[in-house]
CSV table of C-alpha atoms in Angstrom, one decimal:
chain,number,residue,atom,x,y,z
A,1,MET,CA,-2.1,16.0,-18.1
A,2,GLN,CA,-3.2,14.0,-21.1
A,3,LEU,CA,-1.3,11.2,-20.0
A,4,PHE,CA,-2.7,11.2,-16.6
A,5,SER,CA,-6.1,11.1,-17.7
A,6,ARG,CA,-5.0,7.8,-19.7
A,7,PHE,CA,-4.2,5.5,-16.6
A,8,SER,CA,-7.1,3.4,-16.5
A,9,THR,CA,-9.3,3.6,-13.3
A,10,VAL,CA,-8.3,0.1,-12.6
A,11,LEU,CA,-4.4,1.1,-12.8
A,12,VAL,CA,-5.4,4.3,-10.1
A,13,THR,CA,-7.2,2.6,-7.8
A,14,SER,CA,-5.0,-0.8,-7.6
A,15,GLY,CA,-2.3,1.5,-6.3
A,16,LEU,CA,-4.9,3.7,-4.2
A,17,LEU,CA,-6.5,0.0,-2.1
A,18,MET,CA,-2.4,-1.0,-1.5
A,19,LEU,CA,-2.6,2.3,0.6
A,20,THR,CA,-5.8,1.9,2.6
A,21,GLY,CA,-6.8,-0.9,4.2
A,22,CYS,CA,-3.5,-1.0,6.7
A,23,GLN,CA,-6.0,-0.2,9.8
A,24,GLN,CA,-8.3,-3.0,8.6
A,25,TYR,CA,-5.5,-5.9,9.5
A,26,THR,CA,-6.5,-8.5,12.3
A,27,LYS,CA,-3.9,-9.5,13.8
A,28,PRO,CA,-3.4,-13.9,13.3
A,29,GLN,CA,-3.5,-15.1,17.3
A,30,LEU,CA,-1.0,-16.6,17.4
A,31,PRO,CA,1.2,-17.6,21.4
A,32,PRO,CA,2.0,-14.9,23.3
A,33,GLU,CA,5.9,-15.2,22.7
A,34,ALA,CA,5.4,-15.0,19.1
A,35,GLN,CA,3.5,-11.9,18.6
A,36,LEU,CA,4.6,-8.8,16.4
A,37,PRO,CA,4.6,-5.3,17.4
A,38,GLU,CA,2.1,-3.2,16.8
A,39,ALA,CA,2.3,-0.8,13.9
A,40,PRO,CA,2.2,2.8,15.2
A,41,SER,CA,-1.8,3.5,14.5
A,42,GLN,CA,-1.4,7.4,14.0
A,43,PHE,CA,0.3,9.2,10.8
A,44,SER,CA,0.2,10.8,7.8
A,45,LEU,CA,2.4,9.7,4.3
A,46,GLN,CA,3.0,12.0,1.6
A,47,GLY,CA,4.7,10.6,-2.1
A,48,LYS,CA,4.2,9.1,-4.8
A,49,ILE,CA,2.7,6.2,-5.8
A,50,GLY,CA,2.9,4.2,-9.4
A,51,VAL,CA,1.5,1.0,-10.2
A,52,ARG,CA,2.8,-1.5,-13.4
A,53,THR,CA,1.0,-4.2,-15.0
A,54,PRO,CA,1.6,-6.3,-18.1
A,55,GLN,CA,-1.0,-4.3,-19.8
A,56,GLN,CA,-0.6,-0.9,-18.4
A,57,SER,CA,1.1,1.1,-16.3
A,58,GLY,CA,0.9,5.0,-14.5
A,59,SER,CA,1.4,6.8,-11.4
A,60,ALA,CA,-0.3,8.8,-8.8
A,61,PHE,CA,0.3,11.4,-5.9
A,62,PHE,CA,-0.9,10.2,-2.5
A,63,THR,CA,-1.7,11.8,0.8
A,64,TRP,CA,-2.9,9.1,3.7
A,65,ILE,CA,-3.8,10.0,6.7
A,66,GLN,CA,-4.1,7.4,9.5
A,67,GLN,CA,-5.9,7.8,12.9
A,68,GLN,CA,-6.6,4.8,14.8
A,69,GLN,CA,-8.9,2.7,12.9
A,70,GLU,CA,-9.9,5.3,10.5
A,71,PHE,CA,-7.9,6.4,7.1
A,72,ASP,CA,-8.2,9.4,4.6
A,73,ILE,CA,-6.5,8.6,1.3
A,74,GLU,CA,-6.5,11.1,-1.3
A,75,LEU,CA,-4.8,10.6,-4.8
A,76,SER,CA,-4.3,13.0,-8.0
A,77,GLY,CA,-2.6,13.3,-10.7
A,78,ILE,CA,0.0,16.0,-11.6
A,79,LEU,CA,-1.9,19.8,-10.8
A,80,GLY,CA,-4.6,17.3,-9.0
A,81,VAL,CA,-5.7,16.2,-11.9
A,82,GLY,CA,-7.9,13.1,-11.7
A,83,LYS,CA,-8.5,13.2,-8.2
A,84,THR,CA,-9.2,10.3,-6.0
A,85,GLN,CA,-10.9,9.5,-2.0
A,86,ILE,CA,-10.6,6.7,-0.6
A,87,THR,CA,-11.8,6.3,3.3
A,88,GLY,CA,-12.1,3.8,5.9
A,89,LYS,CA,-13.3,2.1,9.5
A,90,PRO,CA,-14.1,-1.5,10.7
A,91,GLY,CA,-16.7,-3.1,8.5
A,92,GLU,CA,-16.9,0.2,5.8
A,93,VAL,CA,-14.4,1.2,3.2
A,94,SER,CA,-15.3,3.5,-0.2
A,95,LEU,CA,-13.8,4.5,-3.2
A,96,ASN,CA,-15.3,8.0,-4.8
A,97,SER,CA,-13.8,9.3,-8.4
A,98,ALA,CA,-15.3,10.5,-11.4
A,99,LYS,CA,-14.4,7.9,-13.6
A,100,THR,CA,-15.6,5.7,-10.8
A,101,GLY,CA,-18.6,6.8,-9.0
A,102,LEU,CA,-18.3,6.1,-5.4
A,103,ILE,CA,-17.3,2.2,-4.7
A,104,THR,CA,-18.0,0.3,-1.0
A,105,ALA,CA,-17.3,-2.6,0.9
A,106,GLU,CA,-16.7,-3.8,4.2
A,107,THR,CA,-12.8,-4.8,3.9
A,108,PRO,CA,-9.8,-3.0,1.6
A,109,GLU,CA,-9.6,-6.6,0.0
A,110,GLU,CA,-13.1,-6.8,-1.0
A,111,LEU,CA,-12.6,-2.9,-2.4
A,112,LEU,CA,-9.9,-3.9,-4.3
A,113,GLU,CA,-11.3,-6.9,-5.9
A,114,ARG,CA,-14.1,-5.2,-6.8
A,115,ALA,CA,-12.9,-1.8,-8.3
A,116,THR,CA,-9.8,-4.0,-10.2
A,117,GLY,CA,-10.5,-7.7,-9.9
A,118,TRP,CA,-7.1,-8.2,-7.9
A,119,GLN,CA,-6.4,-9.9,-4.8
A,120,ALA,CA,-3.9,-8.6,-2.9
A,121,PRO,CA,-3.5,-8.6,1.3
A,122,ILE,CA,-3.1,-5.0,1.6
A,123,THR,CA,-3.8,-5.1,5.2
A,124,HIS,CA,0.0,-5.8,5.1
A,125,LEU,CA,1.1,-2.3,3.7
A,126,VAL,CA,0.6,-0.6,7.3
A,127,SER,CA,3.7,-2.8,8.8
A,128,TRP,CA,5.8,-3.0,5.5
A,129,VAL,CA,5.5,1.3,5.4
A,130,GLN,CA,7.3,1.3,9.1
A,131,ALA,CA,9.2,-1.3,7.8
A,132,LYS,CA,7.7,-4.5,10.4
A,133,PRO,CA,7.3,-7.4,9.2
A,134,ALA,CA,2.6,-8.2,8.9
A,135,THR,CA,3.1,-11.7,10.0
A,136,THR,CA,5.0,-13.8,11.8
A,137,SER,CA,5.9,-16.5,8.3
A,138,ALA,CA,7.7,-13.4,6.7
A,139,GLU,CA,10.7,-14.3,5.2
A,140,ILE,CA,13.6,-10.9,6.0
A,141,LYS,CA,16.6,-9.8,5.1
A,142,LYS,CA,18.2,-7.0,7.1
A,143,ASP,CA,21.4,-5.1,5.5
A,144,GLU,CA,23.7,-3.8,7.8
A,145,GLN,CA,22.6,-1.7,10.2
A,146,GLY,CA,19.7,-4.4,10.8
A,147,ARG,CA,16.9,-2.5,8.9
A,148,ILE,CA,14.6,-4.6,6.9
A,149,GLU,CA,15.4,-4.3,3.0
A,150,GLN,CA,13.4,-7.0,2.2
A,151,LEU,CA,10.6,-9.3,3.1
A,152,ASN,CA,8.6,-11.8,1.2
A,153,GLU,CA,4.8,-12.8,2.6
A,154,ASP,CA,1.8,-13.2,0.7
A,155,GLY,CA,3.5,-13.9,-2.9
A,156,TRP,CA,4.3,-10.2,-2.6
A,157,ALA,CA,8.4,-9.6,-2.9
A,158,VAL,CA,8.9,-6.0,-0.7
A,159,SER,CA,12.4,-4.2,-1.3
A,160,LEU,CA,12.8,-1.1,1.5
A,161,SER,CA,14.8,1.6,0.7
A,162,TYR,CA,16.2,4.5,3.1
A,163,ASN,CA,17.3,7.6,3.6
A,164,GLU,CA,20.8,7.3,5.1
A,165,ALA,CA,20.7,6.6,8.8
A,166,THR,CA,16.8,6.8,9.1
A,167,LEU,CA,15.1,4.2,10.4
A,168,LEU,CA,11.9,3.6,8.3
A,169,PRO,CA,12.0,3.9,4.4
A,170,ASN,CA,11.3,6.4,1.7
A,171,LYS,CA,10.6,3.7,-1.0
A,172,LEU,CA,9.2,0.5,-1.0
A,173,THR,CA,9.1,-1.9,-3.9
A,174,LEU,CA,6.3,-4.5,-4.2
A,175,LYS,CA,6.7,-7.3,-6.6
A,176,GLN,CA,4.3,-10.0,-7.7
A,177,SER,CA,5.4,-12.7,-9.9
A,178,LEU,CA,2.9,-13.8,-12.2
A,179,GLU,CA,2.0,-17.4,-14.2
A,180,SER,CA,3.2,-16.0,-17.5
A,181,GLY,CA,6.8,-14.8,-16.0
A,182,GLN,CA,5.8,-11.4,-15.6
A,183,GLU,CA,4.8,-9.1,-12.8
A,184,ASN,CA,3.2,-6.7,-11.1
A,185,ARG,CA,4.6,-4.2,-9.4
A,186,ILE,CA,3.9,-1.1,-7.0
A,187,THR,CA,6.4,1.2,-5.9
A,188,MET,CA,5.7,3.7,-3.2
A,189,ILE,CA,7.9,6.8,-2.5
A,190,ILE,CA,7.7,8.7,0.4
A,191,GLN,CA,8.3,12.5,0.6
A,192,ASN,CA,7.1,13.0,3.8
A,193,ARG,CA,6.1,11.4,7.0
């Protein structure tokens, strides 16, 4: 409990916002033959997220409910300590916690930058948790069963892990290399879908 209370608002907010903006993704206009399949717009995920930066690290439990263009994400520590709520719909995203108060923005990326100073392609996450690339420019590596096991998109290397013969990943590891030779790392473990 004391350990969770030491997590910085920046760290927790970063992890939360990596989950939030997914429904806000606007697909780039591509020729019809290059269009990517749509990721499902209704799902529910529960699990644990960990964030590690060169300065600090921490983890929390999450529940993410996606209903078409609206989402609701709750993040909490052990026994519900440090609860943070993120909600959104097109044009309006908000984060509310005891540590930060209410922060609002038009997009998840804008909210992430306001709350943490980070810039990340968080709108891609809805595709990544569904084992799909978010853009046609993604570099993809597949496993022996034909499932995506590695994606490289917009400066992030995403590793996907699966339980046995499942088609959707139960673990994602996102890494962003920094100029200092260090990295930002986000680990997302999906326990329930």
